[in-house]
Amino acid sequence: MATSDKIGAVMVVGGGISGLQSALDLADSGFKVYLVEKQPSIGGTMAQLDKTFPTNDCAMCIMAPKLVATGRHHNIELITNADIAKVDGQEGNFTVTGTQRALRVDASKCTGCGSCAQKCPIETTDEYNENTKVRKAIFVKYPQAVPLVYSIDQEKCIGCGICAEECKAEAVEYDQKESGFEIKVGSIIVSPGFDEFDARLKAEYGYGVYQNVVSSIEFERILSATGPYFGTVMRPSDGDIPEKIAFIQCVGSRDEKVGNEYCSGVCCMYSIKEAIIAKEHGGNIKPKIFFMDMRAFGKEFEEYYNRAQNEYGIEFVRSRIASVFEDPKTKNLVVKYVEKGEPKEEEFGLVVLAVGLTPPEDAETLSKVMKFGLNDDGFCQTGAFTPVSTSRPGVFVSGAFSSPKDIPMTVAEASGAAAKAASAIASARGTLVTKKEYPAEIDVSEQEARIGVFVCHCGINIGGVVKVPSVAEYARSLPNVVYAEENLYTCSQDTQEKIKQMVKEHNLNRVVVASCTPRTHEPLFQNTIKEAGLNPYLFEMANIRDQCSWIHLHEAAAATKKAKDLVRMAVAKSRLLESLENLTIDVNQQALVVGGGASGMVAALELAKQGVKVHLVEKEKELGGNLLKLHYLPSGDDPVEYVQSLSKEVASNQNITVYTGKKVKSIDGYVGNFKTTLESGEEIEHGTVILAVGAQEYKPEGEFLYGKNPGVMTLLEFKDKLKKGEVKGNTHAFIQCVGSREEGHPNCSRVCCTGTMTAAIKVKEKNPDAKVFVLYRDIRTYGFREKYYKDAAEKGVTFIRFDDGTKPTVEDKGGKIEVRVTDEDTGKEVLLTPDNLVLATGTRPSEGSEELAPMLKVPITKEGFFLEAHMKLRPVDFATEGVYVAGLAHGPKFLDESIGQGLAAVARAMTVLSKETLEAEGIVASLDETLCDGCGICVPTCEYKALEIVPDKKDEEKKTLDINIGLCKGCGACVGSCPSGALTQMGFSDEQIVAMIDAALEETVKNQEVKQ
Amino acid sequence: MSSATPNAQSQEKAEGDDFVPKIIVFCCNWCSYAGADLAGVSRLQMPPHFRVIRVMCSARVDPEFVLRAIQKGADGVLVAGCHPADCHYIGGNYRTRRRIALLRMLLQQFGYDPDRLRLEWISAGEGEKFQKTMVDFTKTIEEIGASPMRGGD
């Protein structure tokens, strides 16, 4: 296809956390995005979660900024409440048609104030709260929903007309019809997420029959402060706080009977999280988790599991639950199980079923409409080397739709899919994005403040409590206020025009809006005054709705007084506001990739495909990394062949300069402007850095006779022998978790269980009579990898579980290996005399990570892996902008996951490299050099390493502070620490905040003066 | 809207000659300000005697701001930030914690009840915690009484 045919737009299907990430990455790197969501609001499953593991972050807190950014992005168009009917065309040029179901509310008029729902007489079950709560027939999915537009549930609405009457914005349209849409896009990303397993299909647990048996997602809502019981852990039958809670794992996962043989990958961790949070909510709650294998395989997950046991006292019982019965009198539940061969019964107040992840309901429809393949389990089919590609070129996939996975892997894949989607249409970058033109800015620096105040009624949301006319009148009386008015809705489109008109008419040079919260509405008003020729930072808001009328509903006089105070405070700050300039930073559009393993090469190639000049530095003489030693993949694909083809592609790519056998000596600079020197002297200038330095297999010198008996070897060494046909003997024993999940290395190495299955299956395939023993603690073959565990067991591999505290012992009896292990199931000691003892050893960070980290001012974990900016939502970013991590350098992971992260790092890097200049935040720290004495107290307060003490250029004797605006995030922590008042936070200066304090207490001061 | 609410009493107070507390609340933009908004969205009711000042991070709260508020007659000052480990700016709230502990000591040395200054962690999802905090802190300040700057003890 000719370049000119390509369309610089991407359709993302599904607005969960995956779709949000893909959309933001693409829109930030020069592509138009259509985000198509079947529900009226975006947010997906993550928006329903209370907390996230392993950091216990509040899900909504960390997600809301991404929701808002997506809703506001001028290059992202949301198409909600929509279904896709047809996808024609091919990679680079698709035509998509579909329908948007009627909301019965005019989205352009609805302000999201919620008056309609307050008065709607119809209550129905609330899907967002998993039916644990009620909502009205006119509703919004959740308070922070984007877009914040109400819609009418057609099935429940009785057409009484109350909402239409109540809506002062006249947004209700009962007769609204569905509408069709047609869009043209170059690439497509599908991320429809997953559905929860319907626990009714496991009738033996009584879900849907016994009131106090709930699913894990229902329990998530019960835990939530916005849930049915406002965060108090109560049981549905009687509102009692349950003393004992049972969590039953693998409901609908690892279960042939229900047809789901795969492991859902996330349930072990979310159950631990829910147990911990329940315990935090009520100290007397005693959670007990019934599980088969505890699969805490992710980064720092094992430590979380350990804390749950040791600090929170959560009990773990290894048993598959046979059945649950209700005591009809107490509504308590009797759980029957077998522990260490003994049948037991125990009573609980509440039972939580850890339901598995299933393909989304519309998986088949999507696959038919879009013409891509599904796998045997009904998820989207992907390949071992192509984790984010579907079977149809130009259509990519991310998130739980391709296999059950947790949020960080989902977010990484979402960025990865964005990179692939962008590469396919790289030549059309920038062709469909718009850049808004604004009038020239009026210089107000010499003008006295002329403030305009706009006070909002918000229908009756404010006006029903606060006397808005008197607030507007009061505003008029304040110094420097030259104009004030009241509006029915200050945020409506006609008011924006009015504001612009008033700025002109009255020569306003500051604008104050008294309405709702700046968190959602400040950008709208800032944009309005920008259109009127004012600097956007000359705007201030008074929150007289969320933080006044809504929380003092029955105190009209006090609320009105408070609203006046808030307006006075905003005006006081407004008087001192200054125009701020968003500084621009020039960007060097070349990239540095450190590490030439799979993830590094994947990243380099993908960057090169998008036209970026890449410098790839590898310390070894040959590209390839760990894959050269892996030999086998469980899927049967050949990793060596793959890595060799990558190496060839890299070597022949015009855009990539390869530096093999070379190490980085130093890296200086900041986003857009890095300068790297290699030990061999070469200097490279670049705008971003991707760290893909890999990791290594632990060599357990001295453990289990390793290095002493030639029959004892690591897993990679065994695979190497297997490949070369050098394995002797017919009996092989594997010991798992060598150098993982123990003191000093508390976390799981993630890949060793599956690696062992791969080797064991290979051995049995070569010689079905071979005897293979696997000594393990938990088998962690998560996701679809479960099938390799099953395959190994079916091929006759013997699995022996040993207790976490009792390692097997190994002795050398005249050259023969003797292994003794206590089988936890039988309690008996087993003696094995294998020809080969294979140690599945842990993953250790690469040598050199520790030297690289300080060069880039990025952190590493105590185990030595690079620590990303946020464990959930920024899996390949660092707090330091322009620096990214991928692959094993971030922690142990499989090849497909490393490839996904390599691609993700590309999408993140392209948000920088696709631009010639970057705009720095206007709200940053600034220094008055005449006041700074170079004491350096502020330096450690900066989490972004933006501050440095340097010699004063004017006076060699003195020292002063240097602020790197490229690194500053504008938190103001340094400003608060400065003892000499030399630092200022633009937009939140000492003067401005003090003016607000004084204004808030103005009358108090007056009283005091009277007294004196 | 019924007038028989728990807050009716405080309204009477506000209108009468009784002590009406003046409370300044500093909220960080990312967690506690959002928590305060959520309290509003959830229509959680609380006494109307506080005024919120938004800062980007609780670590921006310069000790000078707290002292200024006290000097100008605030009866109580509340600083609200993200929970430990949740800080939008990585670790700003840890600095706030240290700063507030020190400021409380300082206030005591100057003869103020240190409970006039409080630090709370309120997440964006904790509208109810914001409400409870405001109810409780207002009660505490009512018990302590007017600031010495306003002629109290």
Coordinates of C-alpha atoms in Angstrom, one line a residue, chain A residues 617-950:
Chain A
V617 CA 24.5 -0.6 23.4
E618 CA 25.3 -4.2 24.4
K619 CA 28.1 -5.2 26.8
E620 CA 28.6 -8.7 25.4
K621 CA 30.3 -9.2 22.0
E622 CA 27.1 -10.7 20.6
L623 CA 23.4 -9.6 20.6
G624 CA 20.9 -12.0 22.0
G625 CA 21.1 -12.1 25.8
N626 CA 19.5 -14.9 27.8
L627 CA 17.5 -16.3 24.9
L628 CA 20.6 -17.8 23.4
K629 CA 20.8 -20.1 26.4
L630 CA 17.1 -20.9 26.7
H631 CA 16.8 -23.5 23.9
Y632 CA 13.2 -24.4 24.5
L633 CA 10.0 -22.6 24.9
P634 CA 6.9 -24.4 26.4
S635 CA 4.9 -23.5 23.3
G636 CA 7.4 -25.4 21.1
D637 CA 8.7 -22.3 19.4
D638 CA 12.4 -22.0 18.9
P639 CA 13.8 -19.1 21.0
V640 CA 17.3 -19.3 19.4
E641 CA 16.0 -19.1 15.9
Y642 CA 13.9 -16.1 17.0
V643 CA 16.7 -14.2 18.6
Q644 CA 19.0 -14.8 15.7
S645 CA 16.4 -13.4 13.3
L646 CA 16.1 -10.4 15.5
S647 CA 19.9 -9.9 15.6
K648 CA 20.0 -10.0 11.8
E649 CA 17.1 -7.5 11.5
V650 CA 18.8 -5.2 13.9
A651 CA 22.2 -5.4 12.1
S652 CA 20.7 -4.6 8.7
N653 CA 18.5 -1.8 9.9
Q654 CA 19.6 1.6 8.7
N655 CA 18.2 3.4 11.7
I656 CA 20.0 1.4 14.3
T657 CA 23.7 1.8 15.3
V658 CA 24.9 -1.1 17.3
Y659 CA 27.6 -0.9 19.9
T660 CA 28.5 -4.4 21.0
G661 CA 31.2 -5.2 23.6
K662 CA 30.7 -1.7 25.0
K663 CA 29.6 -0.4 28.3
V664 CA 28.0 2.9 29.4
K665 CA 30.4 5.1 31.3
S666 CA 28.1 8.0 32.1
I667 CA 24.7 9.4 31.2
D668 CA 23.9 13.1 31.9
G669 CA 21.0 15.4 31.1
Y670 CA 17.3 15.1 31.3
V671 CA 14.3 14.2 29.1
G672 CA 14.8 15.3 25.5
N673 CA 18.5 16.1 26.1
F674 CA 20.6 13.2 27.3
K675 CA 24.3 12.8 26.6
T676 CA 25.9 9.4 27.1
T677 CA 29.5 8.5 27.0
L678 CA 30.6 4.9 26.5
E679 CA 33.7 3.5 28.2
S680 CA 35.3 3.2 24.8
G681 CA 34.9 7.0 24.4
E682 CA 32.0 7.3 22.0
E683 CA 29.5 10.1 22.8
I684 CA 25.8 9.8 22.0
E685 CA 23.2 12.5 22.3
H686 CA 19.6 11.3 22.6
G687 CA 16.2 12.2 24.0
T688 CA 15.2 9.1 25.8
V689 CA 16.7 6.0 27.4
I690 CA 15.3 2.4 27.5
L691 CA 17.0 0.2 30.1
A692 CA 16.8 -3.4 28.9
V693 CA 19.9 -4.8 30.6
G694 CA 18.3 -8.2 31.4
A695 CA 19.1 -10.4 34.3
Q696 CA 20.9 -13.7 35.0
E697 CA 20.3 -17.2 36.3
Y698 CA 21.5 -17.6 39.9
K699 CA 24.5 -20.0 40.3
P700 CA 23.9 -21.8 43.6
E701 CA 27.6 -22.4 44.5
G702 CA 27.7 -24.8 47.5
E703 CA 24.0 -25.5 47.6
F704 CA 22.7 -29.0 47.0
L705 CA 26.2 -30.1 45.9
Y706 CA 26.2 -27.6 43.0
G707 CA 29.7 -27.3 41.7
K708 CA 30.7 -30.5 43.6
N709 CA 28.9 -33.3 41.9
P710 CA 28.8 -33.2 38.0
G711 CA 25.2 -34.5 38.1
V712 CA 24.0 -31.3 39.8
M713 CA 23.2 -28.4 37.5
T714 CA 20.9 -25.4 37.0
L715 CA 17.8 -25.5 34.8
L716 CA 19.5 -23.6 32.0
E717 CA 22.6 -25.9 32.1
F718 CA 20.3 -28.9 32.0
K719 CA 18.4 -27.6 29.0
D720 CA 21.7 -26.9 27.2
K721 CA 22.7 -30.6 27.8
L722 CA 19.3 -31.7 26.7
K723 CA 19.6 -29.8 23.5
K724 CA 23.1 -31.2 22.8
G725 CA 22.0 -34.7 23.7
E726 CA 24.5 -34.9 26.6
V727 CA 22.1 -35.8 29.4
K728 CA 23.1 -39.1 30.9
G729 CA 20.9 -41.5 32.9
N730 CA 17.2 -42.0 33.1
T731 CA 16.2 -40.5 36.5
H732 CA 16.0 -36.8 37.0
A733 CA 15.0 -34.8 40.0
F734 CA 14.1 -31.1 39.9
I735 CA 14.2 -28.9 43.0
Q736 CA 12.2 -25.7 42.8
C737 CA 12.7 -22.3 44.4
V738 CA 16.5 -22.6 44.8
G739 CA 17.5 -19.0 45.6
S740 CA 13.9 -17.7 45.5
R741 CA 11.3 -17.3 48.2
E742 CA 13.9 -17.4 50.9
E743 CA 15.7 -15.1 53.2
G744 CA 17.7 -12.5 51.2
H745 CA 15.7 -13.3 48.1
P746 CA 12.1 -13.3 49.3
N747 CA 10.3 -13.0 46.0
C748 CA 9.3 -15.6 43.4
S749 CA 11.3 -15.9 40.2
R750 CA 8.1 -16.4 38.2
V751 CA 9.5 -18.5 35.3
C752 CA 11.2 -21.5 37.0
C753 CA 8.0 -23.6 37.4
T754 CA 7.1 -23.4 33.8
G755 CA 10.7 -23.8 32.8
T756 CA 10.8 -27.0 34.8
M757 CA 7.6 -28.2 33.0
T758 CA 9.2 -27.5 29.7
A759 CA 12.3 -29.5 30.5
A760 CA 10.4 -32.3 32.2
I761 CA 8.0 -32.6 29.2
K762 CA 11.0 -32.6 26.8
V763 CA 12.7 -35.4 28.8
K764 CA 9.5 -37.5 28.7
E765 CA 9.0 -36.9 25.0
K766 CA 12.5 -38.1 24.3
N767 CA 12.1 -41.1 26.6
P768 CA 8.7 -42.0 28.0
D769 CA 10.3 -44.4 30.5
A770 CA 12.5 -41.7 32.1
K771 CA 11.7 -41.1 35.7
V772 CA 11.1 -37.4 36.5
F773 CA 10.5 -36.0 40.0
V774 CA 9.7 -32.4 40.7
L775 CA 10.2 -31.3 44.3
Y776 CA 8.2 -28.1 44.8
R777 CA 6.5 -25.7 47.3
D778 CA 3.8 -24.3 45.0
I779 CA 3.4 -24.8 41.3
R780 CA 3.1 -21.4 39.7
T781 CA 2.2 -22.1 36.1
Y782 CA -0.2 -19.2 35.9
G783 CA -2.5 -18.3 33.0
F784 CA -2.5 -20.7 30.1
R785 CA 0.8 -22.1 31.3
E786 CA -1.4 -24.4 33.5
K787 CA -1.7 -26.7 30.6
Y788 CA 2.1 -27.5 30.7
Y789 CA 1.7 -28.6 34.4
K790 CA -1.2 -30.8 33.4
D791 CA 0.7 -32.2 30.4
A792 CA 3.7 -33.0 32.6
A793 CA 1.5 -34.7 35.1
E794 CA -0.2 -36.7 32.4
K795 CA 3.2 -37.7 31.0
G796 CA 4.0 -39.3 34.3
V797 CA 6.1 -36.7 36.0
T798 CA 5.9 -37.2 39.8
F799 CA 5.3 -34.1 41.9
I800 CA 6.4 -34.1 45.5
R801 CA 5.5 -31.1 47.7
F802 CA 7.8 -30.1 50.5
D803 CA 6.9 -27.8 53.3
D804 CA 8.1 -24.2 53.0
G805 CA 10.3 -24.6 56.0
T806 CA 11.8 -28.0 55.2
K807 CA 14.1 -28.1 52.2
P808 CA 15.2 -31.4 50.7
T809 CA 18.7 -32.6 51.6
V810 CA 21.2 -33.9 49.1
E811 CA 24.2 -36.1 49.7
D812 CA 27.0 -37.5 47.6
K813 CA 27.3 -41.2 48.2
G814 CA 30.4 -42.2 46.3
G815 CA 29.5 -40.1 43.3
K816 CA 25.8 -41.0 43.5
I817 CA 23.3 -38.4 44.4
E818 CA 20.9 -39.1 47.2
V819 CA 18.0 -36.7 47.7
R820 CA 15.8 -36.9 50.8
V821 CA 12.6 -35.0 51.0
T822 CA 9.6 -35.1 53.3
D823 CA 6.4 -35.4 51.3
E824 CA 4.0 -32.9 52.9
D825 CA 0.9 -34.8 51.8
T826 CA 1.9 -38.1 53.4
G827 CA 4.3 -36.8 56.0
K828 CA 6.8 -39.5 55.0
E829 CA 10.4 -39.1 53.9
V830 CA 11.1 -40.1 50.3
L831 CA 14.6 -41.1 49.1
L832 CA 15.5 -40.4 45.5
T833 CA 18.7 -41.5 43.7
P834 CA 18.6 -39.4 40.5
D835 CA 21.3 -39.5 37.8
N836 CA 20.7 -35.7 37.5
L837 CA 19.7 -33.2 40.0
V838 CA 18.4 -30.0 38.3
L839 CA 18.1 -26.9 40.4
A840 CA 15.5 -24.4 39.3
T841 CA 17.3 -21.4 40.4
G842 CA 16.1 -17.9 40.8
T843 CA 16.6 -14.8 38.6
R844 CA 19.2 -12.3 39.7
P845 CA 19.7 -8.7 38.4
S846 CA 22.3 -8.1 35.8
E847 CA 25.7 -7.0 36.9
G848 CA 25.9 -3.3 36.0
S849 CA 22.3 -2.4 37.0
E850 CA 23.7 -0.8 40.2
E851 CA 26.1 1.4 38.2
L852 CA 23.4 2.5 35.7
A853 CA 20.8 3.5 38.3
P854 CA 22.7 6.5 39.8
M855 CA 23.6 7.7 36.4
L856 CA 20.0 8.2 35.6
K857 CA 18.8 8.9 39.1
V858 CA 16.4 6.0 39.0
P859 CA 15.8 3.6 41.9
I860 CA 16.4 -0.1 42.2
T861 CA 14.6 -2.6 44.5
K862 CA 16.4 -4.2 47.4
E863 CA 16.9 -7.2 45.2
G864 CA 18.5 -5.1 42.6
F865 CA 15.9 -4.8 39.9
F866 CA 14.9 -1.5 38.5
L867 CA 12.0 0.1 40.4
E868 CA 9.4 1.6 38.1
A869 CA 7.5 4.9 38.7
H870 CA 4.3 3.1 39.8
M871 CA 3.9 -0.6 40.3
K872 CA 0.4 -0.6 38.9
L873 CA -0.1 2.1 36.3
R874 CA 3.4 3.1 35.2
P875 CA 5.1 -0.3 34.8
V876 CA 7.8 0.7 32.3
D877 CA 8.2 4.4 33.3
F878 CA 10.5 5.9 35.9
A879 CA 9.7 9.0 38.0
T880 CA 12.5 10.5 35.9
E881 CA 10.9 11.4 32.6
G882 CA 12.3 10.1 29.4
V883 CA 13.8 6.9 31.0
Y884 CA 12.0 3.6 30.6
V885 CA 12.6 0.0 31.6
A886 CA 11.8 -3.3 29.9
G887 CA 12.3 -7.0 30.3
L888 CA 14.1 -8.9 33.0
A889 CA 15.8 -5.6 34.2
H890 CA 12.4 -4.9 35.8
G891 CA 12.0 -8.3 37.3
P892 CA 11.7 -12.0 36.3
K893 CA 9.3 -12.6 33.5
F894 CA 8.6 -14.7 30.4
L895 CA 9.6 -13.9 26.8
D896 CA 6.2 -12.7 25.7
E897 CA 6.0 -10.5 28.7
S898 CA 9.5 -9.1 28.0
I899 CA 8.5 -8.4 24.4
G900 CA 5.4 -6.7 25.6
Q901 CA 7.4 -4.5 27.9
G902 CA 10.0 -3.7 25.1
L903 CA 7.1 -2.5 22.9
A904 CA 5.6 -0.6 25.8
A905 CA 8.8 1.3 26.4
V906 CA 8.7 2.3 22.7
A907 CA 5.2 3.7 23.0
R908 CA 6.1 5.6 26.1
A909 CA 9.4 6.9 24.5
M910 CA 7.5 8.0 21.4
T911 CA 5.3 10.3 23.5
V912 CA 8.6 12.3 23.8
L913 CA 10.4 11.4 20.6
S914 CA 7.5 12.3 18.3
K915 CA 7.8 15.9 19.3
E916 CA 10.3 18.5 18.5
T917 CA 9.7 20.4 21.7
L918 CA 8.2 19.4 25.0
E919 CA 6.1 21.7 27.1
A920 CA 7.1 21.8 30.8
E921 CA 4.5 22.4 33.5
G922 CA 3.8 26.1 34.3
I923 CA 3.5 25.3 38.0
V924 CA 7.1 24.7 38.8
A925 CA 9.6 25.9 41.4
S926 CA 11.4 29.1 40.8
L927 CA 14.3 30.7 42.6
D928 CA 15.1 34.2 43.8
E929 CA 18.9 34.0 43.6
T930 CA 19.4 37.1 45.7
L931 CA 17.9 35.2 48.7
C932 CA 19.4 31.8 48.2
D933 CA 22.5 31.1 50.3
G934 CA 23.1 27.7 48.9
C935 CA 22.3 25.8 52.2
G936 CA 21.0 22.8 50.3
I937 CA 18.2 22.0 52.7
C938 CA 15.7 21.8 49.8
V939 CA 17.8 19.3 47.7
P940 CA 16.8 16.1 49.5
T941 CA 13.1 17.1 49.6
C942 CA 12.9 16.8 45.8
E943 CA 11.8 13.3 44.8
Y944 CA 12.6 14.0 41.1
K945 CA 16.2 15.1 41.7
A946 CA 15.6 18.4 40.0
L947 CA 17.6 20.4 42.5
E948 CA 21.4 20.7 42.7
I949 CA 23.7 23.0 44.7
V950 CA 26.1 24.7 42.3

